[in-house]
Structure formats: C-alpha cells, structure tokens
Amino acid sequence: MLSNLQGMKAQNLEKMENKNDILMIRTALENNYFKGLYEGNIDLLATIFHHDTLLFGDIKGVPYAKTLDQYLDGVKNRQNPKDSGRPFKGEILSLHIINSIAVAEVKVTMYDFIYHDILSFHKINDKWLIVNKMLTDTNQ
C-alpha cells in the first residue's frame, strides 16, 4: 500500500508540474509573443526567444528563412498592428509538453494574413523559450 501512495504522489506532482509549465508557456505566449507582435515591441518579443532561434516557413508560397535578429529587425521596421488600427488576434490552438521540450501551435491574424506558427520551446534555467519558429499563412 505504501508504494501505491508513493506512486500516487509522484503522479500528482507530475500533473501539477505540467499544469505549471502549461501556465508558464500560455502566459509567455499571451504576454510576450502576442503582445509583442501586436505592439511591435521587439524588446518584449526578444524575451520569449532563445538568442539562436531560427525561423522558417513560407508566406504566400514564398520560402521564408530568417535568423532571430533579421526577424526582430523586420518587426521593428514595419507598422505594428496596434498603430495600424487593423484587427489583430492571437490564439493558442494546441500545446504539447514532454519533460523540458514543448510544441505550441498558434494562429495569428494580423493585416491581411492568417499565420499558423509552430513554435518549439525548450525549458532553460526554469524559463520556457522559443528555440524554433515555423510559419505559414492560410485562408483560415
């Protein structure tokens, strides 16, 4: 019976840690990623990315590949959605965590685009950071 209780405690601890990790990633996405995109705030955006993050995908069928610095420079030099007065919406579609890695699928509607981003996270020094971003635009 004692081993059953110890097993139950370990399962509950894993569930609690997972809930905490889910909350940490969701909070970072909402407060840093979506808000940073909306405001064009590259300092805020930079806090959720690992400094060596690479970004790949396509926009309107054109291949897209950038370093984090190139990406942040593009965000800095465009009109941000907040100042444009155009609609903006960020949604977390799914989140999957295994130990210190995670994958989030998010949908970002801004300007005339609906972006689907696949964001790979790694937990480094108790902080979840995006280590890779893949993106594409869709009609829905």
PDB file of C-alpha atoms in Angstrom:
ATOM      1  CA  MET A   1       0.000   0.000   0.000  1.00  0.00           C
ATOM      2  CA  LEU A   2       2.862   2.391   0.746  1.00  0.00           C
ATOM      3  CA  SER A   3       4.240   2.002  -2.800  1.00  0.00           C
ATOM      4  CA  ASN A   4       0.760   2.807  -4.181  1.00  0.00           C
ATOM      5  CA  LEU A   5       0.660   6.022  -2.145  1.00  0.00           C
ATOM      6  CA  GLN A   6       4.147   6.992  -3.280  1.00  0.00           C
ATOM      7  CA  GLY A   7       3.146   6.332  -6.887  1.00  0.00           C
ATOM      8  CA  MET A   8       0.028   8.482  -6.477  1.00  0.00           C
ATOM      9  CA  LYS A   9       2.089  11.323  -5.019  1.00  0.00           C
ATOM     10  CA  ALA A  10       4.515  11.160  -7.956  1.00  0.00           C
ATOM     11  CA  GLN A  11       1.638  11.220 -10.461  1.00  0.00           C
ATOM     12  CA  ASN A  12       0.042  14.201  -8.727  1.00  0.00           C
ATOM     13  CA  LEU A  13       3.374  16.040  -8.656  1.00  0.00           C
ATOM     14  CA  GLU A  14       3.869  15.395 -12.400  1.00  0.00           C
ATOM     15  CA  LYS A  15       0.376  16.709 -13.131  1.00  0.00           C
ATOM     16  CA  MET A  16       0.992  19.808 -11.015  1.00  0.00           C
ATOM     17  CA  GLU A  17       4.342  20.488 -12.678  1.00  0.00           C
ATOM     18  CA  ASN A  18       2.782  20.002 -16.108  1.00  0.00           C
ATOM     19  CA  LYS A  19      -0.040  22.417 -15.209  1.00  0.00           C
ATOM     20  CA  ASN A  20       2.546  24.942 -14.052  1.00  0.00           C
ATOM     21  CA  ASP A  21       4.526  24.516 -17.288  1.00  0.00           C
ATOM     22  CA  ILE A  22       1.346  24.905 -19.348  1.00  0.00           C
ATOM     23  CA  LEU A  23       0.540  28.090 -17.452  1.00  0.00           C
ATOM     24  CA  MET A  24       4.094  29.403 -17.914  1.00  0.00           C
ATOM     25  CA  ILE A  25       4.026  28.847 -21.689  1.00  0.00           C
ATOM     26  CA  ARG A  26       0.491  30.224 -22.111  1.00  0.00           C
ATOM     27  CA  THR A  27       1.403  33.321 -20.111  1.00  0.00           C
ATOM     28  CA  ALA A  28       4.587  33.859 -22.143  1.00  0.00           C
ATOM     29  CA  LEU A  29       2.666  33.465 -25.400  1.00  0.00           C
ATOM     30  CA  GLU A  30      -0.066  35.888 -24.367  1.00  0.00           C
ATOM     31  CA  ASN A  31       2.060  38.485 -22.540  1.00  0.00           C
ATOM     32  CA  ASN A  32       5.243  38.384 -24.614  1.00  0.00           C
ATOM     33  CA  TYR A  33       4.623  36.819 -28.032  1.00  0.00           C
ATOM     34  CA  PHE A  34       1.135  38.047 -28.958  1.00  0.00           C
ATOM     35  CA  LYS A  35       1.516  41.385 -27.165  1.00  0.00           C
ATOM     36  CA  GLY A  36       4.985  41.928 -28.666  1.00  0.00           C
ATOM     37  CA  LEU A  37       3.666  41.218 -32.176  1.00  0.00           C
ATOM     38  CA  TYR A  38       0.636  43.458 -31.660  1.00  0.00           C
ATOM     39  CA  GLU A  39       2.659  46.394 -30.333  1.00  0.00           C
ATOM     40  CA  GLY A  40       5.739  45.801 -32.492  1.00  0.00           C
ATOM     41  CA  ASN A  41       7.713  45.648 -29.240  1.00  0.00           C
ATOM     42  CA  ILE A  42      10.921  43.810 -30.124  1.00  0.00           C
ATOM     43  CA  ASP A  43      12.288  44.049 -26.577  1.00  0.00           C
ATOM     44  CA  LEU A  44       9.233  42.191 -25.316  1.00  0.00           C
ATOM     45  CA  LEU A  45       9.378  39.673 -28.183  1.00  0.00           C
ATOM     46  CA  ALA A  46      13.066  39.013 -27.574  1.00  0.00           C
ATOM     47  CA  THR A  47      12.304  37.834 -24.028  1.00  0.00           C
ATOM     48  CA  ILE A  48      10.448  34.738 -25.284  1.00  0.00           C
ATOM     49  CA  PHE A  49      13.019  33.718 -27.926  1.00  0.00           C
ATOM     50  CA  HIS A  50      16.343  31.963 -27.427  1.00  0.00           C
ATOM     51  CA  HIS A  51      19.057  34.158 -28.979  1.00  0.00           C
ATOM     52  CA  ASP A  52      19.888  31.476 -31.587  1.00  0.00           C
ATOM     53  CA  THR A  53      16.303  30.888 -32.756  1.00  0.00           C
ATOM     54  CA  LEU A  54      15.815  30.284 -36.466  1.00  0.00           C
ATOM     55  CA  LEU A  55      12.567  30.944 -38.338  1.00  0.00           C
ATOM     56  CA  PHE A  56      11.417  29.006 -41.413  1.00  0.00           C
ATOM     57  CA  GLY A  57       8.285  28.675 -43.495  1.00  0.00           C
ATOM     58  CA  ASP A  58       6.513  30.363 -46.349  1.00  0.00           C
ATOM     59  CA  ILE A  59       4.377  33.441 -46.876  1.00  0.00           C
ATOM     60  CA  LYS A  60       2.043  33.414 -49.876  1.00  0.00           C
ATOM     61  CA  GLY A  61       4.019  30.409 -51.115  1.00  0.00           C
ATOM     62  CA  VAL A  62       7.385  32.209 -50.975  1.00  0.00           C
ATOM     63  CA  PRO A  63      10.010  30.470 -48.824  1.00  0.00           C
ATOM     64  CA  TYR A  64      10.897  32.262 -45.600  1.00  0.00           C
ATOM     65  CA  ALA A  65      14.122  31.777 -43.615  1.00  0.00           C
ATOM     66  CA  LYS A  66      15.497  34.253 -41.078  1.00  0.00           C
ATOM     67  CA  THR A  67      17.657  34.487 -38.017  1.00  0.00           C
ATOM     68  CA  LEU A  68      16.105  35.954 -34.890  1.00  0.00           C
ATOM     69  CA  ASP A  69      17.930  39.261 -35.451  1.00  0.00           C
ATOM     70  CA  GLN A  70      16.580  39.517 -39.018  1.00  0.00           C
ATOM     71  CA  TYR A  71      13.069  38.713 -37.799  1.00  0.00           C
ATOM     72  CA  LEU A  72      13.152  41.270 -34.978  1.00  0.00           C
ATOM     73  CA  ASP A  73      14.529  43.909 -37.354  1.00  0.00           C
ATOM     74  CA  GLY A  74      11.560  43.268 -39.675  1.00  0.00           C
ATOM     75  CA  VAL A  75       9.102  43.626 -36.793  1.00  0.00           C
ATOM     76  CA  LYS A  76      10.832  46.829 -35.692  1.00  0.00           C
ATOM     77  CA  ASN A  77      10.670  48.400 -39.156  1.00  0.00           C
ATOM     78  CA  ARG A  78       7.040  47.671 -40.021  1.00  0.00           C
ATOM     79  CA  GLN A  79       3.918  49.437 -38.875  1.00  0.00           C
ATOM     80  CA  ASN A  80       2.665  47.487 -35.886  1.00  0.00           C
ATOM     81  CA  PRO A  81      -0.909  46.178 -35.810  1.00  0.00           C
ATOM     82  CA  LYS A  82      -1.754  48.338 -32.781  1.00  0.00           C
ATOM     83  CA  ASP A  83      -0.952  51.586 -34.609  1.00  0.00           C
ATOM     84  CA  SER A  84      -2.479  50.390 -37.891  1.00  0.00           C
ATOM     85  CA  GLY A  85      -5.945  50.135 -36.364  1.00  0.00           C
ATOM     86  CA  ARG A  86      -6.428  46.837 -38.176  1.00  0.00           C
ATOM     87  CA  PRO A  87      -7.694  43.678 -36.494  1.00  0.00           C
ATOM     88  CA  PHE A  88      -5.277  41.508 -34.539  1.00  0.00           C
ATOM     89  CA  LYS A  89      -5.933  38.230 -32.799  1.00  0.00           C
ATOM     90  CA  GLY A  90      -3.600  35.653 -31.278  1.00  0.00           C
ATOM     91  CA  GLU A  91      -4.867  32.184 -30.401  1.00  0.00           C
ATOM     92  CA  ILE A  92      -3.202  29.158 -28.858  1.00  0.00           C
ATOM     93  CA  LEU A  93      -4.529  26.165 -30.806  1.00  0.00           C
ATOM     94  CA  SER A  94      -2.562  23.418 -29.082  1.00  0.00           C
ATOM     95  CA  LEU A  95       0.245  22.866 -26.621  1.00  0.00           C
ATOM     96  CA  HIS A  96       2.155  19.650 -26.013  1.00  0.00           C
ATOM     97  CA  ILE A  97       4.829  19.315 -23.326  1.00  0.00           C
ATOM     98  CA  ILE A  98       7.256  16.443 -22.755  1.00  0.00           C
ATOM     99  CA  ASN A  99       9.781  16.996 -19.978  1.00  0.00           C
ATOM    100  CA  SER A 100      11.800  20.106 -20.935  1.00  0.00           C
ATOM    101  CA  ILE A 101      10.514  20.455 -24.504  1.00  0.00           C
ATOM    102  CA  ALA A 102       7.213  21.676 -25.852  1.00  0.00           C
ATOM    103  CA  VAL A 103       5.450  22.476 -29.104  1.00  0.00           C
ATOM    104  CA  ALA A 104       2.742  25.104 -29.458  1.00  0.00           C
ATOM    105  CA  GLU A 105       0.585  25.703 -32.492  1.00  0.00           C
ATOM    106  CA  VAL A 106      -0.699  29.256 -32.586  1.00  0.00           C
ATOM    107  CA  LYS A 107      -2.790  31.262 -35.018  1.00  0.00           C
ATOM    108  CA  VAL A 108      -2.101  34.961 -35.506  1.00  0.00           C
ATOM    109  CA  THR A 109      -4.487  37.106 -37.513  1.00  0.00           C
ATOM    110  CA  MET A 110      -2.968  40.450 -38.493  1.00  0.00           C
ATOM    111  CA  TYR A 111      -3.036  42.706 -41.507  1.00  0.00           C
ATOM    112  CA  ASP A 112      -4.361  40.603 -44.396  1.00  0.00           C
ATOM    113  CA  PHE A 113      -2.747  37.410 -43.131  1.00  0.00           C
ATOM    114  CA  ILE A 114      -3.747  34.449 -41.037  1.00  0.00           C
ATOM    115  CA  TYR A 115      -0.488  32.943 -39.833  1.00  0.00           C
ATOM    116  CA  HIS A 116      -0.129  29.468 -38.393  1.00  0.00           C
ATOM    117  CA  ASP A 117       3.014  29.218 -36.302  1.00  0.00           C
ATOM    118  CA  ILE A 118       4.539  26.038 -34.945  1.00  0.00           C
ATOM    119  CA  LEU A 119       6.729  27.104 -32.024  1.00  0.00           C
ATOM    120  CA  SER A 120       9.265  24.758 -30.446  1.00  0.00           C
ATOM    121  CA  PHE A 121      10.092  25.538 -26.829  1.00  0.00           C
ATOM    122  CA  HIS A 122      12.859  24.393 -24.528  1.00  0.00           C
ATOM    123  CA  LYS A 123      12.878  24.998 -20.786  1.00  0.00           C
ATOM    124  CA  ILE A 124      16.226  26.598 -19.966  1.00  0.00           C
ATOM    125  CA  ASN A 125      17.019  27.756 -16.424  1.00  0.00           C
ATOM    126  CA  ASP A 126      13.331  27.362 -15.477  1.00  0.00           C
ATOM    127  CA  LYS A 127      12.187  29.604 -18.352  1.00  0.00           C
ATOM    128  CA  TRP A 128      10.370  28.418 -21.476  1.00  0.00           C
ATOM    129  CA  LEU A 129      11.985  29.888 -24.606  1.00  0.00           C
ATOM    130  CA  ILE A 130      11.111  29.533 -28.288  1.00  0.00           C
ATOM    131  CA  VAL A 131      14.042  27.798 -29.962  1.00  0.00           C
ATOM    132  CA  ASN A 132      12.484  27.409 -33.429  1.00  0.00           C
ATOM    133  CA  LYS A 133       9.585  29.043 -35.257  1.00  0.00           C
ATOM    134  CA  MET A 134       7.940  27.651 -38.370  1.00  0.00           C
ATOM    135  CA  LEU A 135       5.217  29.694 -40.029  1.00  0.00           C
ATOM    136  CA  THR A 136       2.865  29.752 -42.953  1.00  0.00           C
ATOM    137  CA  ASP A 137      -0.138  31.799 -43.967  1.00  0.00           C
ATOM    138  CA  THR A 138      -3.566  30.363 -44.745  1.00  0.00           C
ATOM    139  CA  ASN A 139      -7.080  31.482 -45.622  1.00  0.00           C
ATOM    140  CA  GLN A 140      -8.458  30.161 -42.345  1.00  0.00           C
TER     141      GLN A 140
END
